[in-house]
Each structure stands twice: as C-alpha cells, then as structure tokens.
CSV table of C-alpha atoms in Angstrom, one decimal:
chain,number,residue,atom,x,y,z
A,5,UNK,CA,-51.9,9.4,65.2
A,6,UNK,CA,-49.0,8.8,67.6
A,7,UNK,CA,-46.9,5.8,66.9
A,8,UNK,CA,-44.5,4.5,69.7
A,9,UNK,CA,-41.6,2.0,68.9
A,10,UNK,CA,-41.6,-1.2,70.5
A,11,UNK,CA,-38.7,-3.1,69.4
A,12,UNK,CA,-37.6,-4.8,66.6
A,13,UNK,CA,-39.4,-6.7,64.4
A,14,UNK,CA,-36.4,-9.5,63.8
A,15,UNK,CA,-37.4,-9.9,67.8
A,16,UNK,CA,-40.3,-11.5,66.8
A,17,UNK,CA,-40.1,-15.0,65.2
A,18,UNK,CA,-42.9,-16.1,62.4
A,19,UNK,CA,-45.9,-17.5,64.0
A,20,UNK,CA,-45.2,-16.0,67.6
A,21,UNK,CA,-46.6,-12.9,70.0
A,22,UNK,CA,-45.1,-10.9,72.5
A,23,UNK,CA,-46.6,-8.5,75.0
A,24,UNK,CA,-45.3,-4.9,75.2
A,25,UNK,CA,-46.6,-2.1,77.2
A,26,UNK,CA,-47.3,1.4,75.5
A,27,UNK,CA,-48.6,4.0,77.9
A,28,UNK,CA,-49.8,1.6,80.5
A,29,UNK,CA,-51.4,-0.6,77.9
A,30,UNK,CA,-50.4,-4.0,77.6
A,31,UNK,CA,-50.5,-5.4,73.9
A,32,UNK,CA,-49.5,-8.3,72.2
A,33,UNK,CA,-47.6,-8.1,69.1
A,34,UNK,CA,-47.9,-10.7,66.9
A,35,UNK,CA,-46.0,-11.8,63.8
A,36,UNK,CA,-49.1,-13.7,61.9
A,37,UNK,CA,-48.2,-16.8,59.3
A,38,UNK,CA,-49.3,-14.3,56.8
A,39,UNK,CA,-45.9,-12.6,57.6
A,40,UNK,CA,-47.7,-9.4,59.0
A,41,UNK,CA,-47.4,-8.0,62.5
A,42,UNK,CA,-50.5,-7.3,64.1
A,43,UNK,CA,-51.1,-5.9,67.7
A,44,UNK,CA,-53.8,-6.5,69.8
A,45,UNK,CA,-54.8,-6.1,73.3
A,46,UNK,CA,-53.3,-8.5,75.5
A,47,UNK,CA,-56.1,-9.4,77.6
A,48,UNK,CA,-58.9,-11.9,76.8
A,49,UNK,CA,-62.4,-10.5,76.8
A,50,UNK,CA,-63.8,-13.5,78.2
A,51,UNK,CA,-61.7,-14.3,81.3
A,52,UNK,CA,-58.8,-11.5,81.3
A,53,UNK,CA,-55.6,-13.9,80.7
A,54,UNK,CA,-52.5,-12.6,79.0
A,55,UNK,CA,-53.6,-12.8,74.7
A,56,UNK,CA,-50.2,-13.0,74.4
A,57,UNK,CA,-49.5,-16.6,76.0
A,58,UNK,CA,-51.0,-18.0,73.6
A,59,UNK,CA,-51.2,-20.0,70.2
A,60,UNK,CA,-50.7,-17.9,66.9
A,61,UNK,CA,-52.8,-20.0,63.6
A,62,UNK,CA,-53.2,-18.1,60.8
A,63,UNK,CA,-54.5,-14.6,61.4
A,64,UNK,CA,-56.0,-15.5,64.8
A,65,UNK,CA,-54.8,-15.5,68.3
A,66,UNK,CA,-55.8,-17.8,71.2
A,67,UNK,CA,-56.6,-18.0,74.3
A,68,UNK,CA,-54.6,-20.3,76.1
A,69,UNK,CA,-57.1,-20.5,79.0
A,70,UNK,CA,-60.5,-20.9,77.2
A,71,UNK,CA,-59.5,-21.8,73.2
A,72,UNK,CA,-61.4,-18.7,72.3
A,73,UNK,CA,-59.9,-17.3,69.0
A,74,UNK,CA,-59.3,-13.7,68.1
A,75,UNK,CA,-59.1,-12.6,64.9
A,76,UNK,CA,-55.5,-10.2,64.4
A,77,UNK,CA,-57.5,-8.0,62.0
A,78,UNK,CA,-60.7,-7.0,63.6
A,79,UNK,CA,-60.3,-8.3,67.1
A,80,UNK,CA,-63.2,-10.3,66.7
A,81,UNK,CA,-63.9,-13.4,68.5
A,82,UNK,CA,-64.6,-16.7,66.0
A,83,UNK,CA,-66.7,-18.1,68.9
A,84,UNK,CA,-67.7,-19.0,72.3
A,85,UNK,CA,-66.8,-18.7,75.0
A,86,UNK,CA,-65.5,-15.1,74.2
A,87,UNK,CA,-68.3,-12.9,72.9
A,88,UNK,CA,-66.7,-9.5,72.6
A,89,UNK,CA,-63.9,-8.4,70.4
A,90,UNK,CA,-60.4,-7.2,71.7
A,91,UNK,CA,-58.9,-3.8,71.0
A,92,UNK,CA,-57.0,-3.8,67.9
A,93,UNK,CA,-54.1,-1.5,67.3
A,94,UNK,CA,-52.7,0.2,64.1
A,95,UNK,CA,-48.6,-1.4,63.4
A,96,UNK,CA,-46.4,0.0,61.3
A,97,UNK,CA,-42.9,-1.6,60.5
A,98,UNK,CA,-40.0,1.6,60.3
A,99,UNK,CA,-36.8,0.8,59.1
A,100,UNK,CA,-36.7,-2.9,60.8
A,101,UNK,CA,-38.7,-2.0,64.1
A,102,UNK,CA,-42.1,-2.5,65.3
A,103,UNK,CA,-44.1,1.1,65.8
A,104,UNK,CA,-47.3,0.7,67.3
A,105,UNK,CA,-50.2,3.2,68.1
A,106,UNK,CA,-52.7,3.0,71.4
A,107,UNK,CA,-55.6,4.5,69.4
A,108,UNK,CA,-57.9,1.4,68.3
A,109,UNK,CA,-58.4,1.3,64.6
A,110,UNK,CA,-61.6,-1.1,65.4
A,111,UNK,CA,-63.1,1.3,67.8
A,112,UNK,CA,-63.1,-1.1,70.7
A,113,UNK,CA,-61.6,0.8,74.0
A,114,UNK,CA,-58.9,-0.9,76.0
C-alpha cells in the first residue's frame, strides 16, 4: 500500500478537517476529538458537497448541506438523508506529517 504525504499534522487543529487532493482524489483529513486523524472522502454521498466544510463531533463528520453524519471510522452514515457510506482511507502519522493512502480500507470506491 502506497502512502502519499499530505502535510503536517500540526496543520490541522483538534476538532477540524481539511481537504487535500491525492492522485485526483479529493479527501478530507480530519483531526477527530479523539485526537486521531482520519481521512475520508470529501464528497457527501447524498448530495456531493465538500465533507470537508463541515462540522467535526466526536468521530463523525457532517454535512454542512444536509446534517447527515459520517462516521471517521467506517464511513458510514448515522442516518437519513445519506444512505451510503463514504470512502474511507488508511492515515498514518510519520515523523510529525500526515501520510495518507487512496486505497479504501472500507472497500467503498471513490
């Protein structure tokens, strides 16, 4: 598994995303209030808005459009109006920076 660096993880404050692009695909980093970095695809299943835009609680993202809520760890929605799960990507924190892959670890395609 490839692993691309996308910046440093002091870049991204507690409780916050940011969208990076690897290989054409946008993701959303996020640093969860569990103090983990998760990434994510930064596009809503439900209505294709920018994941990253909007409100970290917990271990879930949301949609700023809609409310739906993602969870970081499995990409899956917690309710309507999204029904499918976003793409969920491996992170891995090297020597102070963010390294993230483009292969799904929940098997969901981007």
């Amino acid at each position: 598994m490839t692993f691309e660096n996308v910046g440093p993880a002091s870049g991204i404050a507690k409780g916050t995303a940011l969208q990076v692009e690897v290989d054409g695909v946008e993701i959303a980093v996020v640093h969860a209030d569990d103090d983990n970095f998760y990434a994510v695809r930064d596009e809503c299943s439900h209505a294709s808005v920018a994941l990253s835009e909007g409100e970290v609680d917990g271990c879930t993202l949301e949609c700023w459009l809609h409310g739906s809520r993602f969870d970081l760890r499995t990409g899956e929605p917690s309710g309507p109006p999204a029904i499918d799960p976003v793409a969920v990507y491996p992170v891995e924190i090297r020597d102070g920076d963010i390294y993230v892959s483009i292969q799904p670890s929940n098997g969901v395609e981007p």
